[in-house]
């Protein structure tokens, strides 16, 4: 493990610790109503089903091929499966109005922040190399998956906001 990897790992641990401390400090109340909790449960089931189907597909492909799928660095393919499951969870939650807590409006700051994250990840993606030392697809594939996840969330929120506006216009007429 290089110093760069060790610093990144320690930075990640630090960010998680800060996020946990902030969440514990903030008073936890029922931020989701019963309908949203049920919808989030359905979204979780959809994401988990996606995870199982993808993993089962990989397992079946490896059995039929008689060898492991080794075009990716170790563990990368399974992280891609987890990212696909997270994307399904997020998109289903958004379209069932269970992604944001009750009463939280989606502000321009949300879109700006997510857009900046996408731009930064894209710049990192463009400067990195795709093939690692072993001649396999490396971590840039995961960065690409994170960009796809963020873009799908951004587009889903935009579409859902347009749908809500159209529903509100219909109710006014």
PDB file of C-alpha atoms in Angstrom:
ATOM      1  CA  UNK A   1       0.000   0.000   0.000  1.00  0.00           C
ATOM      2  CA  UNK A   2       1.428   3.360  -1.004  1.00  0.00           C
ATOM      3  CA  UNK A   3       1.423   6.452   1.162  1.00  0.00           C
ATOM      4  CA  UNK A   4      -1.230   7.941  -1.116  1.00  0.00           C
ATOM      5  CA  UNK A   5      -3.551   4.977  -0.463  1.00  0.00           C
ATOM      6  CA  UNK A   6      -2.906   5.111   3.284  1.00  0.00           C
ATOM      7  CA  UNK A   7      -3.682   8.840   3.411  1.00  0.00           C
ATOM      8  CA  UNK A   8      -6.856   8.289   1.404  1.00  0.00           C
ATOM      9  CA  UNK A   9      -7.930   5.495   3.727  1.00  0.00           C
ATOM     10  CA  UNK A  10      -7.271   7.585   6.832  1.00  0.00           C
ATOM     11  CA  UNK A  11      -9.073  10.542   5.272  1.00  0.00           C
ATOM     12  CA  UNK A  12     -12.074   8.325   4.558  1.00  0.00           C
ATOM     13  CA  UNK A  13     -12.148   7.086   8.149  1.00  0.00           C
ATOM     14  CA  UNK A  14     -11.934  10.673   9.376  1.00  0.00           C
ATOM     15  CA  UNK A  15     -14.830  11.768   7.145  1.00  0.00           C
ATOM     16  CA  UNK A  16     -17.003   8.884   8.346  1.00  0.00           C
ATOM     17  CA  UNK A  17     -16.187   9.695  11.993  1.00  0.00           C
ATOM     18  CA  UNK A  18     -17.099  13.355  11.454  1.00  0.00           C
ATOM     19  CA  UNK A  19     -20.351  12.407   9.703  1.00  0.00           C
ATOM     20  CA  UNK A  20     -21.314  10.060  12.554  1.00  0.00           C
ATOM     21  CA  UNK A  21     -20.516  12.720  15.166  1.00  0.00           C
ATOM     22  CA  UNK A  22     -22.612  15.324  13.355  1.00  0.00           C
ATOM     23  CA  UNK A  23     -25.529  12.931  12.960  1.00  0.00           C
ATOM     24  CA  UNK A  24     -25.444  11.955  16.639  1.00  0.00           C
ATOM     25  CA  UNK A  25     -25.224  15.574  17.725  1.00  0.00           C
ATOM     26  CA  UNK A  26     -28.236  16.551  15.671  1.00  0.00           C
ATOM     27  CA  UNK A  27     -31.450  15.624  17.432  1.00  0.00           C
ATOM     28  CA  UNK A  28     -32.950  12.663  15.640  1.00  0.00           C
ATOM     29  CA  UNK A  29     -36.677  12.974  15.113  1.00  0.00           C
ATOM     30  CA  UNK A  30     -39.056  11.174  12.837  1.00  0.00           C
ATOM     31  CA  UNK A  31     -37.947  12.745   9.611  1.00  0.00           C
ATOM     32  CA  UNK A  32     -39.925  10.355   7.428  1.00  0.00           C
ATOM     33  CA  UNK A  33     -43.637   9.665   7.715  1.00  0.00           C
ATOM     34  CA  UNK A  34     -45.115   6.162   7.650  1.00  0.00           C
ATOM     35  CA  UNK A  35     -45.742   6.234   3.900  1.00  0.00           C
ATOM     36  CA  UNK A  36     -42.144   7.244   3.229  1.00  0.00           C
ATOM     37  CA  UNK A  37     -40.795   4.550   5.539  1.00  0.00           C
ATOM     38  CA  UNK A  38     -42.859   1.940   3.683  1.00  0.00           C
ATOM     39  CA  UNK A  39     -41.691   3.337   0.329  1.00  0.00           C
ATOM     40  CA  UNK A  40     -38.075   3.288   1.466  1.00  0.00           C
ATOM     41  CA  UNK A  41     -38.573  -0.339   2.470  1.00  0.00           C
ATOM     42  CA  UNK A  42     -39.835  -1.125  -1.033  1.00  0.00           C
ATOM     43  CA  UNK A  43     -36.874   0.754  -2.534  1.00  0.00           C
ATOM     44  CA  UNK A  44     -34.492  -1.200  -0.303  1.00  0.00           C
ATOM     45  CA  UNK A  45     -36.093  -4.457  -1.460  1.00  0.00           C
ATOM     46  CA  UNK A  46     -35.654  -3.397  -5.098  1.00  0.00           C
ATOM     47  CA  UNK A  47     -32.005  -2.515  -4.492  1.00  0.00           C
ATOM     48  CA  UNK A  48     -31.371  -5.753  -2.641  1.00  0.00           C
ATOM     49  CA  UNK A  49     -33.081  -7.752  -5.405  1.00  0.00           C
ATOM     50  CA  UNK A  50     -30.828  -6.001  -7.917  1.00  0.00           C
ATOM     51  CA  UNK A  51     -27.797  -6.933  -5.839  1.00  0.00           C
ATOM     52  CA  UNK A  52     -28.875 -10.585  -5.618  1.00  0.00           C
ATOM     53  CA  UNK A  53     -29.701 -10.872  -9.321  1.00  0.00           C
ATOM     54  CA  UNK A  54     -26.372  -9.325 -10.342  1.00  0.00           C
ATOM     55  CA  UNK A  55     -24.353 -11.496  -7.964  1.00  0.00           C
ATOM     56  CA  UNK A  56     -26.271 -14.600  -9.055  1.00  0.00           C
ATOM     57  CA  UNK A  57     -25.635 -13.636 -12.683  1.00  0.00           C
ATOM     58  CA  UNK A  58     -21.911 -13.310 -12.002  1.00  0.00           C
ATOM     59  CA  UNK A  59     -21.866 -16.625 -10.177  1.00  0.00           C
ATOM     60  CA  UNK A  60     -23.742 -18.335 -13.025  1.00  0.00           C
ATOM     61  CA  UNK A  61     -21.466 -16.769 -15.658  1.00  0.00           C
ATOM     62  CA  UNK A  62     -18.383 -17.982 -13.808  1.00  0.00           C
ATOM     63  CA  UNK A  63     -19.816 -21.508 -13.588  1.00  0.00           C
ATOM     64  CA  UNK A  64     -20.635 -21.625 -17.303  1.00  0.00           C
ATOM     65  CA  UNK A  65     -17.298 -20.091 -18.289  1.00  0.00           C
ATOM     66  CA  UNK A  66     -15.443 -22.425 -15.978  1.00  0.00           C
ATOM     67  CA  UNK A  67     -13.261 -19.610 -14.722  1.00  0.00           C
ATOM     68  CA  UNK A  68     -13.605 -16.357 -12.819  1.00  0.00           C
ATOM     69  CA  UNK A  69     -14.296 -13.074 -14.551  1.00  0.00           C
ATOM     70  CA  UNK A  70     -10.883 -11.516 -14.265  1.00  0.00           C
ATOM     71  CA  UNK A  71     -10.949  -8.397 -16.433  1.00  0.00           C
ATOM     72  CA  UNK A  72     -11.294  -6.250 -13.291  1.00  0.00           C
ATOM     73  CA  UNK A  73      -8.961  -5.738 -10.364  1.00  0.00           C
ATOM     74  CA  UNK A  74      -9.878  -7.914  -7.359  1.00  0.00           C
ATOM     75  CA  UNK A  75     -13.136  -6.817  -5.748  1.00  0.00           C
ATOM     76  CA  UNK A  76     -13.958  -4.155  -8.342  1.00  0.00           C
ATOM     77  CA  UNK A  77     -16.739  -6.138  -9.986  1.00  0.00           C
ATOM     78  CA  UNK A  78     -18.526  -6.693  -6.680  1.00  0.00           C
ATOM     79  CA  UNK A  79     -18.285  -2.984  -5.861  1.00  0.00           C
ATOM     80  CA  UNK A  80     -19.903  -2.299  -9.244  1.00  0.00           C
ATOM     81  CA  UNK A  81     -22.754  -4.596  -8.255  1.00  0.00           C
ATOM     82  CA  UNK A  82     -23.160  -2.720  -4.973  1.00  0.00           C
ATOM     83  CA  UNK A  83     -23.195   0.598  -6.871  1.00  0.00           C
ATOM     84  CA  UNK A  84     -25.933  -0.732  -9.165  1.00  0.00           C
ATOM     85  CA  UNK A  85     -27.993  -1.731  -6.123  1.00  0.00           C
ATOM     86  CA  UNK A  86     -27.464   1.721  -4.572  1.00  0.00           C
ATOM     87  CA  UNK A  87     -28.586   3.364  -7.802  1.00  0.00           C
ATOM     88  CA  UNK A  88     -31.779   1.310  -7.890  1.00  0.00           C
ATOM     89  CA  UNK A  89     -32.484   2.164  -4.244  1.00  0.00           C
ATOM     90  CA  UNK A  90     -31.936   5.890  -4.822  1.00  0.00           C
ATOM     91  CA  UNK A  91     -34.011   6.128  -8.003  1.00  0.00           C
ATOM     92  CA  UNK A  92     -36.934   4.130  -6.588  1.00  0.00           C
ATOM     93  CA  UNK A  93     -36.833   6.223  -3.395  1.00  0.00           C
ATOM     94  CA  UNK A  94     -36.858   9.447  -5.388  1.00  0.00           C
ATOM     95  CA  UNK A  95     -39.835   8.473  -7.527  1.00  0.00           C
ATOM     96  CA  UNK A  96     -41.783   7.265  -4.483  1.00  0.00           C
ATOM     97  CA  UNK A  97     -41.107  10.564  -2.651  1.00  0.00           C
ATOM     98  CA  UNK A  98     -39.106   8.789   0.038  1.00  0.00           C
ATOM     99  CA  UNK A  99     -35.616  10.100  -0.709  1.00  0.00           C
ATOM    100  CA  UNK A 100     -35.881  13.443   1.085  1.00  0.00           C
ATOM    101  CA  UNK A 101     -37.403  13.876   4.569  1.00  0.00           C
ATOM    102  CA  UNK A 102     -40.861  15.352   5.041  1.00  0.00           C
ATOM    103  CA  UNK A 103     -40.985  19.022   4.216  1.00  0.00           C
ATOM    104  CA  UNK A 104     -37.460  19.236   2.802  1.00  0.00           C
ATOM    105  CA  UNK A 105     -37.419  21.179  -0.418  1.00  0.00           C
ATOM    106  CA  UNK A 106     -34.778  20.502  -3.011  1.00  0.00           C
ATOM    107  CA  UNK A 107     -32.828  23.717  -3.330  1.00  0.00           C
ATOM    108  CA  UNK A 108     -30.508  25.039  -5.998  1.00  0.00           C
ATOM    109  CA  UNK A 109     -27.694  24.452  -3.506  1.00  0.00           C
ATOM    110  CA  UNK A 110     -28.403  20.682  -3.668  1.00  0.00           C
ATOM    111  CA  UNK A 111     -28.148  20.671  -7.467  1.00  0.00           C
ATOM    112  CA  UNK A 112     -25.036  22.858  -7.388  1.00  0.00           C
ATOM    113  CA  UNK A 113     -23.317  20.625  -4.804  1.00  0.00           C
ATOM    114  CA  UNK A 114     -24.133  17.423  -6.653  1.00  0.00           C
ATOM    115  CA  UNK A 115     -23.078  19.028  -9.937  1.00  0.00           C
ATOM    116  CA  UNK A 116     -19.746  20.068  -8.446  1.00  0.00           C
ATOM    117  CA  UNK A 117     -19.169  16.549  -7.137  1.00  0.00           C
ATOM    118  CA  UNK A 118     -19.869  15.163 -10.612  1.00  0.00           C
ATOM    119  CA  UNK A 119     -17.454  17.658 -12.194  1.00  0.00           C
ATOM    120  CA  UNK A 120     -14.700  16.865  -9.674  1.00  0.00           C
ATOM    121  CA  UNK A 121     -15.131  13.123 -10.092  1.00  0.00           C
ATOM    122  CA  UNK A 122     -15.071  13.544 -13.875  1.00  0.00           C
ATOM    123  CA  UNK A 123     -11.812  15.493 -13.661  1.00  0.00           C
ATOM    124  CA  UNK A 124     -10.337  12.742 -11.465  1.00  0.00           C
ATOM    125  CA  UNK A 125     -11.563  10.163 -13.950  1.00  0.00           C
ATOM    126  CA  UNK A 126      -9.935  11.957 -16.873  1.00  0.00           C
ATOM    127  CA  UNK A 127      -6.556  12.258 -15.189  1.00  0.00           C
ATOM    128  CA  UNK A 128      -6.390   8.670 -13.927  1.00  0.00           C
ATOM    129  CA  UNK A 129      -5.395   5.555 -15.759  1.00  0.00           C
ATOM    130  CA  UNK A 130      -7.850   2.802 -16.588  1.00  0.00           C
ATOM    131  CA  UNK A 131      -5.548  -0.199 -16.558  1.00  0.00           C
ATOM    132  CA  UNK A 132      -3.713  -1.095 -13.343  1.00  0.00           C
ATOM    133  CA  UNK A 133      -0.351  -2.808 -12.935  1.00  0.00           C
ATOM    134  CA  UNK A 134      -1.840  -6.264 -13.494  1.00  0.00           C
ATOM    135  CA  UNK A 135      -3.330  -5.328 -16.862  1.00  0.00           C
ATOM    136  CA  UNK A 136      -6.883  -5.272 -15.517  1.00  0.00           C
ATOM    137  CA  UNK A 137      -9.490  -2.555 -15.252  1.00  0.00           C
ATOM    138  CA  UNK A 138      -8.827  -0.729 -12.017  1.00  0.00           C
ATOM    139  CA  UNK A 139     -10.413   1.777  -9.708  1.00  0.00           C
ATOM    140  CA  UNK A 140     -11.333   4.256 -12.445  1.00  0.00           C
ATOM    141  CA  UNK A 141     -14.201   1.925 -13.286  1.00  0.00           C
ATOM    142  CA  UNK A 142     -15.545   2.509  -9.765  1.00  0.00           C
ATOM    143  CA  UNK A 143     -15.141   6.252 -10.193  1.00  0.00           C
ATOM    144  CA  UNK A 144     -17.116   6.023 -13.424  1.00  0.00           C
ATOM    145  CA  UNK A 145     -19.811   4.051 -11.556  1.00  0.00           C
ATOM    146  CA  UNK A 146     -19.963   6.748  -8.874  1.00  0.00           C
ATOM    147  CA  UNK A 147     -20.393   9.399 -11.570  1.00  0.00           C
ATOM    148  CA  UNK A 148     -23.207   7.372 -13.140  1.00  0.00           C
ATOM    149  CA  UNK A 149     -24.838   7.031  -9.698  1.00  0.00           C
ATOM    150  CA  UNK A 150     -24.606  10.779  -9.010  1.00  0.00           C
ATOM    151  CA  UNK A 151     -25.901  11.690 -12.482  1.00  0.00           C
ATOM    152  CA  UNK A 152     -28.804   9.252 -12.156  1.00  0.00           C
ATOM    153  CA  UNK A 153     -29.741  10.798  -8.792  1.00  0.00           C
ATOM    154  CA  UNK A 154     -29.507  14.295 -10.259  1.00  0.00           C
ATOM    155  CA  UNK A 155     -31.640  13.428 -13.286  1.00  0.00           C
ATOM    156  CA  UNK A 156     -34.166  11.526 -11.161  1.00  0.00           C
ATOM    157  CA  UNK A 157     -34.582  14.469  -8.790  1.00  0.00           C
ATOM    158  CA  UNK A 158     -34.998  16.856 -11.722  1.00  0.00           C
ATOM    159  CA  UNK A 159     -37.610  14.630 -13.378  1.00  0.00           C
ATOM    160  CA  UNK A 160     -39.457  14.119 -10.091  1.00  0.00           C
ATOM    161  CA  UNK A 161     -39.504  17.862  -9.421  1.00  0.00           C
ATOM    162  CA  UNK A 162     -40.955  18.458 -12.900  1.00  0.00           C
ATOM    163  CA  UNK A 163     -43.582  15.788 -12.232  1.00  0.00           C
ATOM    164  CA  UNK A 164     -44.526  17.443  -8.923  1.00  0.00           C
ATOM    165  CA  UNK A 165     -44.841  20.843 -10.615  1.00  0.00           C
ATOM    166  CA  UNK A 166     -47.098  19.385 -13.331  1.00  0.00           C
ATOM    167  CA  UNK A 167     -49.265  17.690 -10.677  1.00  0.00           C
ATOM    168  CA  UNK A 168     -49.542  20.990  -8.790  1.00  0.00           C
ATOM    169  CA  UNK A 169     -50.541  22.811 -11.992  1.00  0.00           C
ATOM    170  CA  UNK A 170     -53.223  20.192 -12.685  1.00  0.00           C
ATOM    171  CA  UNK A 171     -54.602  20.577  -9.167  1.00  0.00           C
ATOM    172  CA  UNK A 172     -54.818  24.371  -9.611  1.00  0.00           C
ATOM    173  CA  UNK A 173     -56.889  24.000 -12.798  1.00  0.00           C
TER     174      UNK A 173
END
